[in-house]
Amino acid sequence: MLVPKTLIDSYRNVTVRQATTQVWAANNTPIQIDGEVDLPIMLEEDCLRTRALVSEDVEEVMLGSDWVKTYNCIWDFGQGNLSIRGQPAVILSCRKHIKCRRVIVQEFQQIPPRTEVDVMARVTVSSMRAPAAEALTEAVVLKPGLYVGRTLLPAEKRNLRVCVVNTTIEAQTIAAGTCLGNTSSVAAVINGSEDSDVTTASDNKFVADIIEEAVKKLPDTVDAKQKRQVEELLQEHRNLFSGGTYDMGRTNLVQHSIGTGSHRPIRQALRRHPYAHLDDIDRQVQGLLENDLIEPAASPWASNVVLVKKKDGTFRLRVDYRRLNDVTYKDSYPLQHIDTC
């Protein structure tokens, strides 16, 4: 019999002994055994003394074949009945099957202020038969200012590194056994279609032009060898550059809010634009919609769009937030002068 370690920890009078037994799941995944205990299982007035193995890798009690044989169990799967030593047992079923794999902190961790740290964690076993596979942790808010970032985990159960960010000005602690959230299954995309969000040739050329222009602007004191090193460094981290107008990153770890106090919503009347600019506005707004950068909304707040002419003669779409800025409470972040740092 396998029992969860969390269940044993909830009882103070249960002694856990050291165990040398090794257990593997049906998918050949080793299950860590933290010890063994003697449990009294009551069936009516009959006490069934049971030796059980304790594991933090499981979340439910699992009956072993040896226990079933020892107590002459008969399980009628057709009728859903279980008898133990000839006596009927009450079967309690879950409302749903547990499919998720929980991510658990392995050891105590202290995270310094305004720091990102890889926390050592483990995952629970969700299936004894399905082969182990890579998984993804979702972004989770542990507490105000402490966030779990999305992390791709290998097909392992222990010593996994999960990204945790402390955005506060004080050190934060995470106790061993803290749940960092659940994992989601992932699939590798080998061949993307033409309509997928894969980096296109035009995006690659856009980034290449940026890198080439940056190398050209290096001062004359930089020799040819150093220029090559700079270019290699930029090429190595080319994914940090935007590949086009709509290639923008975003985070769901922090939600931005604009504080206007009790001020009434500002709703500007629709401003008329030159007829020659209407097609350009429609095109850019449609591009933002198609790339999921904006979404239709019905709000008491409304500000007009403005077209700003760029050096190359094209127009940049902007929003006129001046009236909103006038009623927004400003956060004060004093900065030192650069010459005093």
mmCIF file of C-alpha atoms in Angstrom:
data_model
loop_
_atom_site.group_PDB
_atom_site.id
_atom_site.type_symbol
_atom_site.label_atom_id
_atom_site.label_comp_id
_atom_site.label_asym_id
_atom_site.label_seq_id
_atom_site.Cartn_x
_atom_site.Cartn_y
_atom_site.Cartn_z
ATOM 1 C CA MET A 1 0.000 0.000 0.000
ATOM 2 C CA LEU A 2 1.176 3.506 -0.870
ATOM 3 C CA VAL A 3 0.027 6.517 1.167
ATOM 4 C CA PRO A 4 0.764 10.225 0.589
ATOM 5 C CA LYS A 5 3.310 11.819 2.895
ATOM 6 C CA THR A 6 0.927 14.739 3.442
ATOM 7 C CA LEU A 7 -1.593 12.332 4.935
ATOM 8 C CA ILE A 8 0.939 10.886 7.392
ATOM 9 C CA ASP A 9 2.205 14.346 8.365
ATOM 10 C CA SER A 10 -1.319 15.280 9.468
ATOM 11 C CA TYR A 11 -1.160 12.667 12.273
ATOM 12 C CA ARG A 12 1.177 13.238 15.217
ATOM 13 C CA ASN A 13 1.109 9.738 16.727
ATOM 14 C CA VAL A 14 2.291 7.883 13.601
ATOM 15 C CA THR A 15 5.918 6.760 13.610
ATOM 16 C CA VAL A 16 7.652 6.615 10.252
ATOM 17 C CA ARG A 17 10.431 4.037 9.994
ATOM 18 C CA GLN A 18 13.209 3.896 7.469
ATOM 19 C CA ALA A 19 12.407 1.766 4.432
ATOM 20 C CA THR A 20 14.671 0.073 1.915
ATOM 21 C CA THR A 21 11.912 -0.886 -0.509
ATOM 22 C CA GLN A 22 12.156 0.465 -4.042
ATOM 23 C CA VAL A 23 9.007 1.051 -6.100
ATOM 24 C CA TRP A 24 8.511 1.819 -9.789
ATOM 25 C CA ALA A 25 5.372 2.925 -11.567
ATOM 26 C CA ALA A 26 4.012 1.055 -14.578
ATOM 27 C CA ASN A 27 5.690 3.604 -16.857
ATOM 28 C CA ASN A 28 9.072 2.693 -15.298
ATOM 29 C CA THR A 29 9.239 5.949 -13.310
ATOM 30 C CA PRO A 30 10.881 5.487 -9.886
ATOM 31 C CA ILE A 31 8.726 6.515 -6.924
ATOM 32 C CA GLN A 32 10.577 7.913 -3.950
ATOM 33 C CA ILE A 33 9.814 6.114 -0.696
ATOM 34 C CA ASP A 34 10.212 8.285 2.413
ATOM 35 C CA GLY A 35 9.617 5.496 4.935
ATOM 36 C CA GLU A 36 7.086 2.941 6.117
ATOM 37 C CA VAL A 37 4.366 3.023 8.753
ATOM 38 C CA ASP A 38 1.920 0.660 10.435
ATOM 39 C CA LEU A 39 -1.635 1.848 9.896
ATOM 40 C CA PRO A 40 -4.795 0.534 11.586
ATOM 41 C CA ILE A 41 -7.514 0.265 8.942
ATOM 42 C CA MET A 42 -10.912 -0.224 10.572
ATOM 43 C CA LEU A 43 -13.540 -2.382 8.858
ATOM 44 C CA GLU A 44 -16.580 -2.328 11.106
ATOM 45 C CA GLU A 45 -15.070 -3.649 14.372
ATOM 46 C CA ASP A 46 -12.255 -5.486 12.647
ATOM 47 C CA CYS A 47 -8.823 -3.774 12.703
ATOM 48 C CA LEU A 48 -6.600 -4.541 9.743
ATOM 49 C CA ARG A 49 -2.985 -3.833 10.678
ATOM 50 C CA THR A 50 -1.323 -2.684 7.470
ATOM 51 C CA ARG A 51 2.272 -1.906 6.607
ATOM 52 C CA ALA A 52 2.225 1.039 4.202
ATOM 53 C CA LEU A 53 4.926 2.815 2.254
ATOM 54 C CA VAL A 54 5.013 6.618 2.515
ATOM 55 C CA SER A 55 5.735 8.710 -0.568
ATOM 56 C CA GLU A 56 5.453 12.403 -1.381
ATOM 57 C CA ASP A 57 5.137 11.509 -5.068
ATOM 58 C CA VAL A 58 1.535 10.279 -4.735
ATOM 59 C CA GLU A 59 -1.576 12.208 -3.718
ATOM 60 C CA GLU A 60 -4.005 9.361 -3.016
ATOM 61 C CA VAL A 61 -3.930 6.079 -1.099
ATOM 62 C CA MET A 62 -3.079 3.194 -3.437
ATOM 63 C CA LEU A 63 -3.881 -0.417 -2.569
ATOM 64 C CA GLY A 64 -1.208 -2.896 -3.566
ATOM 65 C CA SER A 65 -1.830 -6.394 -4.934
ATOM 66 C CA ASP A 66 -0.167 -7.911 -1.852
ATOM 67 C CA TRP A 67 -2.662 -6.139 0.442
ATOM 68 C CA VAL A 68 -5.587 -7.274 -1.714
ATOM 69 C CA LYS A 69 -4.386 -10.897 -1.523
ATOM 70 C CA THR A 70 -3.629 -10.795 2.209
ATOM 71 C CA TYR A 71 -7.163 -9.710 3.153
ATOM 72 C CA ASN A 72 -8.993 -11.797 0.517
ATOM 73 C CA CYS A 73 -10.424 -8.831 -1.313
ATOM 74 C CA ILE A 74 -12.945 -9.342 -4.111
ATOM 75 C CA TRP A 75 -13.583 -6.366 -6.381
ATOM 76 C CA ASP A 76 -16.587 -6.526 -8.680
ATOM 77 C CA PHE A 77 -15.780 -3.836 -11.223
ATOM 78 C CA GLY A 78 -19.058 -4.436 -13.069
ATOM 79 C CA GLN A 79 -21.184 -3.642 -10.009
ATOM 80 C CA GLY A 80 -18.637 -1.386 -8.353
ATOM 81 C CA ASN A 81 -18.545 -3.444 -5.157
ATOM 82 C CA LEU A 82 -15.594 -4.324 -2.912
ATOM 83 C CA SER A 83 -15.607 -6.989 -0.223
ATOM 84 C CA ILE A 84 -12.817 -7.465 2.318
ATOM 85 C CA ARG A 85 -12.736 -10.767 4.185
ATOM 86 C CA GLY A 86 -16.294 -11.338 3.025
ATOM 87 C CA GLN A 87 -17.541 -8.024 4.402
ATOM 88 C CA PRO A 88 -18.758 -5.278 2.055
ATOM 89 C CA ALA A 89 -16.675 -2.077 2.117
ATOM 90 C CA VAL A 90 -17.947 1.390 1.374
ATOM 91 C CA ILE A 91 -16.262 2.768 -1.739
ATOM 92 C CA LEU A 92 -15.781 6.516 -1.941
ATOM 93 C CA SER A 93 -15.191 7.813 -5.447
ATOM 94 C CA CYS A 94 -13.666 11.117 -6.481
ATOM 95 C CA ARG A 95 -15.754 13.596 -8.439
ATOM 96 C CA LYS A 96 -13.090 13.726 -11.107
ATOM 97 C CA HIS A 97 -9.854 11.971 -11.908
ATOM 98 C CA ILE A 98 -6.718 13.832 -10.909
ATOM 99 C CA LYS A 99 -4.830 14.639 -14.091
ATOM 100 C CA CYS A 100 -2.672 17.545 -12.966
ATOM 101 C CA ARG A 101 0.880 17.370 -11.702
ATOM 102 C CA ARG A 102 1.529 19.715 -8.794
ATOM 103 C CA VAL A 103 4.853 21.521 -8.477
ATOM 104 C CA ILE A 104 6.169 21.386 -4.891
ATOM 105 C CA VAL A 105 9.120 23.268 -3.384
ATOM 106 C CA GLN A 106 11.785 20.783 -2.253
ATOM 107 C CA GLU A 107 13.635 22.908 0.313
ATOM 108 C CA PHE A 108 13.401 26.238 2.120
ATOM 109 C CA GLN A 109 14.313 29.150 -0.152
ATOM 110 C CA GLN A 110 14.936 32.839 0.577
ATOM 111 C CA ILE A 111 14.618 35.245 -2.337
ATOM 112 C CA PRO A 112 16.408 38.612 -2.050
ATOM 113 C CA PRO A 113 14.554 41.844 -2.913
ATOM 114 C CA ARG A 114 13.953 42.584 -6.608
ATOM 115 C CA THR A 115 15.574 39.321 -7.635
ATOM 116 C CA GLU A 116 14.754 36.368 -9.874
ATOM 117 C CA VAL A 117 15.742 32.957 -8.464
ATOM 118 C CA ASP A 118 15.482 29.378 -9.711
ATOM 119 C CA VAL A 119 13.756 27.447 -6.920
ATOM 120 C CA MET A 120 14.395 23.701 -6.654
ATOM 121 C CA ALA A 121 11.118 21.815 -6.912
ATOM 122 C CA ARG A 122 9.576 18.431 -7.610
ATOM 123 C CA VAL A 123 6.383 17.282 -9.305
ATOM 124 C CA THR A 124 3.863 14.714 -8.164
ATOM 125 C CA VAL A 125 3.010 11.625 -10.194
ATOM 126 C CA SER A 126 -0.255 12.122 -12.064
ATOM 127 C CA SER A 127 -0.318 8.788 -13.869
ATOM 128 C CA MET A 128 1.350 5.469 -13.135
ATOM 129 C CA ARG A 129 1.071 4.324 -16.759
ATOM 130 C CA ALA A 130 1.544 7.364 -19.002
ATOM 131 C CA PRO A 131 5.217 7.940 -19.919
ATOM 132 C CA ALA A 132 6.955 10.906 -18.340
ATOM 133 C CA ALA A 133 6.923 13.997 -20.555
ATOM 134 C CA GLU A 134 7.927 17.641 -20.544
ATOM 135 C CA ALA A 135 5.504 20.044 -18.859
ATOM 136 C CA LEU A 136 4.989 23.760 -18.419
ATOM 137 C CA THR A 137 4.295 25.662 -15.205
ATOM 138 C CA GLU A 138 1.775 28.479 -15.482
ATOM 139 C CA ALA A 139 2.323 31.954 -14.064
ATOM 140 C CA VAL A 140 1.079 32.099 -10.468
ATOM 141 C CA VAL A 141 0.946 34.841 -7.824
ATOM 142 C CA LEU A 142 2.151 33.231 -4.576
ATOM 143 C CA LYS A 143 1.580 36.435 -2.617
ATOM 144 C CA PRO A 144 1.705 40.144 -3.403
ATOM 145 C CA GLY A 145 5.000 40.844 -5.142
ATOM 146 C CA LEU A 146 6.073 37.173 -5.379
ATOM 147 C CA TYR A 147 5.438 35.489 -8.725
ATOM 148 C CA VAL A 148 6.075 32.123 -10.326
ATOM 149 C CA GLY A 149 7.126 32.499 -13.952
ATOM 150 C CA ARG A 150 6.199 30.144 -16.766
ATOM 151 C CA THR A 151 8.919 27.491 -16.866
ATOM 152 C CA LEU A 152 9.435 24.539 -19.186
ATOM 153 C CA LEU A 153 10.219 21.476 -17.064
ATOM 154 C CA PRO A 154 12.038 18.373 -18.332
ATOM 155 C CA ALA A 155 10.592 14.883 -18.035
ATOM 156 C CA GLU A 156 11.918 14.471 -14.505
ATOM 157 C CA LYS A 157 10.329 14.423 -11.050
ATOM 158 C CA ARG A 158 12.963 16.007 -8.830
ATOM 159 C CA ASN A 159 15.550 18.784 -8.751
ATOM 160 C CA LEU A 160 13.585 20.907 -11.190
ATOM 161 C CA ARG A 161 14.371 24.607 -11.488
ATOM 162 C CA VAL A 162 11.313 26.876 -11.425
ATOM 163 C CA CYS A 163 11.643 30.617 -11.975
ATOM 164 C CA VAL A 164 10.335 32.732 -9.070
ATOM 165 C CA VAL A 165 10.506 36.550 -9.034
ATOM 166 C CA ASN A 166 10.458 38.814 -5.973
ATOM 167 C CA THR A 167 9.450 42.339 -7.024
ATOM 168 C CA THR A 168 9.242 43.745 -3.500
ATOM 169 C CA ILE A 169 11.892 45.681 -1.596
ATOM 170 C CA GLU A 170 12.074 43.022 1.134
ATOM 171 C CA ALA A 171 13.378 39.464 1.122
ATOM 172 C CA GLN A 172 10.700 36.782 0.718
ATOM 173 C CA THR A 173 10.792 33.174 1.931
ATOM 174 C CA ILE A 174 9.223 30.036 0.499
ATOM 175 C CA ALA A 175 8.821 27.065 2.812
ATOM 176 C CA ALA A 176 9.500 23.500 1.744
ATOM 177 C CA GLY A 177 6.308 21.827 0.581
ATOM 178 C CA THR A 178 4.816 25.029 -0.842
ATOM 179 C CA CYS A 179 2.771 24.383 -3.968
ATOM 180 C CA LEU A 180 3.927 26.515 -6.900
ATOM 181 C CA GLY A 181 0.950 25.544 -9.050
ATOM 182 C CA ASN A 182 0.098 22.857 -11.561
ATOM 183 C CA THR A 183 1.761 21.870 -14.798
ATOM 184 C CA SER A 184 0.290 21.774 -18.289
ATOM 185 C CA SER A 185 1.239 19.340 -21.023
ATOM 186 C CA VAL A 186 3.224 20.699 -23.953
ATOM 187 C CA ALA A 187 3.807 19.508 -27.500
ATOM 188 C CA ALA A 188 6.816 20.175 -29.711
ATOM 189 C CA VAL A 189 5.998 21.822 -33.016
ATOM 190 C CA ILE A 190 8.327 20.386 -35.655
ATOM 191 C CA ASN A 191 6.905 21.907 -38.801
ATOM 192 C CA GLY A 192 4.828 25.058 -38.458
ATOM 193 C CA SER A 193 2.315 26.077 -41.110
ATOM 194 C CA GLU A 194 2.565 29.276 -43.110
ATOM 195 C CA ASP A 195 -0.141 30.850 -40.946
ATOM 196 C CA SER A 196 1.493 29.950 -37.611
ATOM 197 C CA ASP A 197 3.227 32.442 -35.349
ATOM 198 C CA VAL A 198 6.680 31.274 -36.466
ATOM 199 C CA THR A 199 9.338 33.896 -37.147
ATOM 200 C CA THR A 200 9.211 34.713 -40.852
ATOM 201 C CA ALA A 201 12.009 35.541 -43.257
ATOM 202 C CA SER A 202 11.000 39.203 -43.213
ATOM 203 C CA ASP A 203 11.263 39.242 -39.417
ATOM 204 C CA ASN A 204 14.737 37.696 -39.608
ATOM 205 C CA LYS A 205 15.815 40.335 -42.134
ATOM 206 C CA PHE A 206 14.367 43.060 -39.902
ATOM 207 C CA VAL A 207 16.464 41.868 -36.951
ATOM 208 C CA ALA A 208 19.538 41.390 -39.153
ATOM 209 C CA ASP A 209 19.239 45.004 -40.334
ATOM 210 C CA ILE A 210 19.022 46.185 -36.718
ATOM 211 C CA ILE A 211 22.170 44.269 -35.764
ATOM 212 C CA GLU A 212 24.025 45.493 -38.853
ATOM 213 C CA GLU A 213 23.078 49.111 -38.093
ATOM 214 C CA ALA A 214 24.158 48.731 -34.450
ATOM 215 C CA VAL A 215 27.577 47.392 -35.498
ATOM 216 C CA LYS A 216 28.026 50.265 -37.946
ATOM 217 C CA LYS A 217 27.415 52.801 -35.179
ATOM 218 C CA LEU A 218 30.236 51.459 -33.018
ATOM 219 C CA PRO A 219 32.949 54.086 -32.369
ATOM 220 C CA ASP A 220 36.139 54.099 -34.432
ATOM 221 C CA THR A 221 38.145 53.025 -31.388
ATOM 222 C CA VAL A 222 36.595 49.542 -31.700
ATOM 223 C CA ASP A 223 38.805 47.370 -33.926
ATOM 224 C CA ALA A 224 37.626 44.712 -36.381
ATOM 225 C CA LYS A 225 38.038 41.837 -33.912
ATOM 226 C CA GLN A 226 35.958 43.604 -31.269
ATOM 227 C CA LYS A 227 33.286 44.414 -33.848
ATOM 228 C CA ARG A 228 33.033 40.727 -34.721
ATOM 229 C CA GLN A 229 32.673 39.880 -31.029
ATOM 230 C CA VAL A 230 29.897 42.460 -30.649
ATOM 231 C CA GLU A 231 28.109 41.116 -33.715
ATOM 232 C CA GLU A 232 28.400 37.517 -32.468
ATOM 233 C CA LEU A 233 26.979 38.585 -29.094
ATOM 234 C CA LEU A 234 24.023 40.330 -30.743
ATOM 235 C CA GLN A 235 23.398 37.342 -33.023
ATOM 236 C CA GLU A 236 23.449 34.995 -30.049
ATOM 237 C CA HIS A 237 20.709 37.036 -28.370
ATOM 238 C CA ARG A 238 18.788 38.016 -31.508
ATOM 239 C CA ASN A 239 15.551 36.738 -29.961
ATOM 240 C CA LEU A 240 15.638 39.798 -27.651
ATOM 241 C CA PHE A 241 15.062 42.110 -30.624
ATOM 242 C CA SER A 242 11.649 42.836 -32.046
ATOM 243 C CA GLY A 243 11.191 41.173 -35.419
ATOM 244 C CA GLY A 244 8.638 43.673 -36.703
ATOM 245 C CA THR A 245 5.967 46.210 -35.898
ATOM 246 C CA TYR A 246 3.682 43.689 -34.186
ATOM 247 C CA ASP A 247 6.397 41.561 -32.553
ATOM 248 C CA MET A 248 5.846 42.777 -28.988
ATOM 249 C CA GLY A 249 6.315 40.898 -25.765
ATOM 250 C CA ARG A 250 4.105 41.151 -22.707
ATOM 251 C CA THR A 251 3.828 39.695 -19.235
ATOM 252 C CA ASN A 252 0.873 38.403 -17.260
ATOM 253 C CA LEU A 253 2.754 38.448 -13.945
ATOM 254 C CA VAL A 254 1.935 42.066 -13.161
ATOM 255 C CA GLN A 255 -1.355 43.813 -13.936
ATOM 256 C CA HIS A 256 -1.080 47.533 -14.586
ATOM 257 C CA SER A 257 -3.690 49.859 -13.177
ATOM 258 C CA ILE A 258 -4.144 53.607 -13.650
ATOM 259 C CA GLY A 259 -5.179 55.422 -10.485
ATOM 260 C CA THR A 260 -7.561 58.309 -11.077
ATOM 261 C CA GLY A 261 -9.149 58.424 -7.621
ATOM 262 C CA SER A 262 -12.808 59.474 -7.679
ATOM 263 C CA HIS A 263 -12.520 61.427 -10.909
ATOM 264 C CA ARG A 264 -15.327 60.858 -13.377
ATOM 265 C CA PRO A 265 -14.439 58.927 -16.548
ATOM 266 C CA ILE A 266 -13.156 61.042 -19.421
ATOM 267 C CA ARG A 267 -14.782 60.236 -22.703
ATOM 268 C CA GLN A 268 -13.590 62.307 -25.634
ATOM 269 C CA ALA A 269 -15.850 62.875 -28.607
ATOM 270 C CA LEU A 270 -14.753 61.245 -31.831
ATOM 271 C CA ARG A 271 -12.238 63.507 -33.548
ATOM 272 C CA ARG A 272 -12.435 63.952 -37.306
ATOM 273 C CA HIS A 273 -9.343 62.982 -39.281
ATOM 274 C CA PRO A 274 -8.288 63.937 -42.805
ATOM 275 C CA TYR A 275 -9.902 61.673 -45.381
ATOM 276 C CA ALA A 276 -6.446 60.643 -46.652
ATOM 277 C CA HIS A 277 -5.552 59.235 -43.211
ATOM 278 C CA LEU A 278 -8.654 57.064 -42.704
ATOM 279 C CA ASP A 279 -7.369 54.061 -44.665
ATOM 280 C CA ASP A 280 -4.066 54.193 -42.768
ATOM 281 C CA ILE A 281 -5.878 54.274 -39.408
ATOM 282 C CA ASP A 282 -8.118 51.342 -40.361
ATOM 283 C CA ARG A 283 -5.138 49.316 -41.586
ATOM 284 C CA GLN A 284 -3.097 49.828 -38.424
ATOM 285 C CA VAL A 285 -6.033 49.184 -36.092
ATOM 286 C CA GLN A 286 -6.845 45.976 -37.986
ATOM 287 C CA GLY A 287 -3.204 44.889 -37.687
ATOM 288 C CA LEU A 288 -3.288 45.415 -33.921
ATOM 289 C CA LEU A 289 -6.509 43.389 -33.688
ATOM 290 C CA GLU A 290 -5.181 40.511 -35.782
ATOM 291 C CA ASN A 291 -2.021 40.300 -33.661
ATOM 292 C CA ASP A 292 -4.012 40.295 -30.397
ATOM 293 C CA LEU A 293 -2.461 43.538 -29.160
ATOM 294 C CA ILE A 294 -5.832 45.260 -28.705
ATOM 295 C CA GLU A 295 -9.389 44.056 -28.294
ATOM 296 C CA PRO A 296 -12.852 45.553 -28.770
ATOM 297 C CA ALA A 297 -14.164 47.178 -25.611
ATOM 298 C CA ALA A 298 -17.118 49.200 -24.324
ATOM 299 C CA SER A 299 -15.868 51.589 -21.651
ATOM 300 C CA PRO A 300 -16.885 54.951 -20.192
ATOM 301 C CA TRP A 301 -13.264 55.991 -20.842
ATOM 302 C CA ALA A 302 -12.368 56.934 -24.417
ATOM 303 C CA SER A 303 -9.415 58.760 -26.004
ATOM 304 C CA ASN A 304 -8.805 59.640 -29.624
ATOM 305 C CA VAL A 305 -6.123 58.223 -31.884
ATOM 306 C CA VAL A 306 -3.489 60.434 -33.477
ATOM 307 C CA LEU A 307 -1.279 59.822 -36.518
ATOM 308 C CA VAL A 308 2.314 61.002 -36.139
ATOM 309 C CA LYS A 309 4.439 61.284 -39.264
ATOM 310 C CA LYS A 310 7.792 59.459 -39.101
ATOM 311 C CA LYS A 311 11.042 60.363 -40.846
ATOM 312 C CA ASP A 312 10.389 57.921 -43.682
ATOM 313 C CA GLY A 313 7.035 59.536 -44.460
ATOM 314 C CA THR A 314 4.863 56.789 -42.974
ATOM 315 C CA PHE A 315 2.536 57.324 -40.032
ATOM 316 C CA ARG A 316 2.707 55.949 -36.484
ATOM 317 C CA LEU A 317 -0.599 55.341 -34.693
ATOM 318 C CA ARG A 318 -0.755 56.865 -31.226
ATOM 319 C CA VAL A 319 -3.432 57.512 -28.582
ATOM 320 C CA ASP A 320 -3.974 60.987 -27.124
ATOM 321 C CA TYR A 321 -3.935 60.297 -23.377
ATOM 322 C CA ARG A 322 -3.204 63.878 -22.277
ATOM 323 C CA ARG A 323 -6.531 64.424 -20.541
ATOM 324 C CA LEU A 324 -6.223 61.055 -18.822
ATOM 325 C CA ASN A 325 -2.687 61.917 -17.679
ATOM 326 C CA ASP A 326 -3.980 65.136 -16.133
ATOM 327 C CA VAL A 327 -6.184 63.228 -13.666
ATOM 328 C CA THR A 328 -3.793 60.319 -13.022
ATOM 329 C CA TYR A 329 -2.029 60.075 -9.683
ATOM 330 C CA LYS A 330 1.731 60.090 -10.302
ATOM 331 C CA ASP A 331 4.059 57.631 -8.564
ATOM 332 C CA SER A 332 7.235 59.257 -7.328
ATOM 333 C CA TYR A 333 10.460 57.310 -7.818
ATOM 334 C CA PRO A 334 13.393 59.631 -6.915
ATOM 335 C CA LEU A 335 16.474 58.892 -9.030
ATOM 336 C CA GLN A 336 20.004 59.895 -8.226
ATOM 337 C CA HIS A 337 22.001 62.060 -10.585
ATOM 338 C CA ILE A 338 24.204 59.976 -12.827
ATOM 339 C CA ASP A 339 27.307 61.896 -11.712
ATOM 340 C CA THR A 340 26.699 60.975 -8.045
ATOM 341 C CA CYS A 341 26.240 57.213 -8.605
#
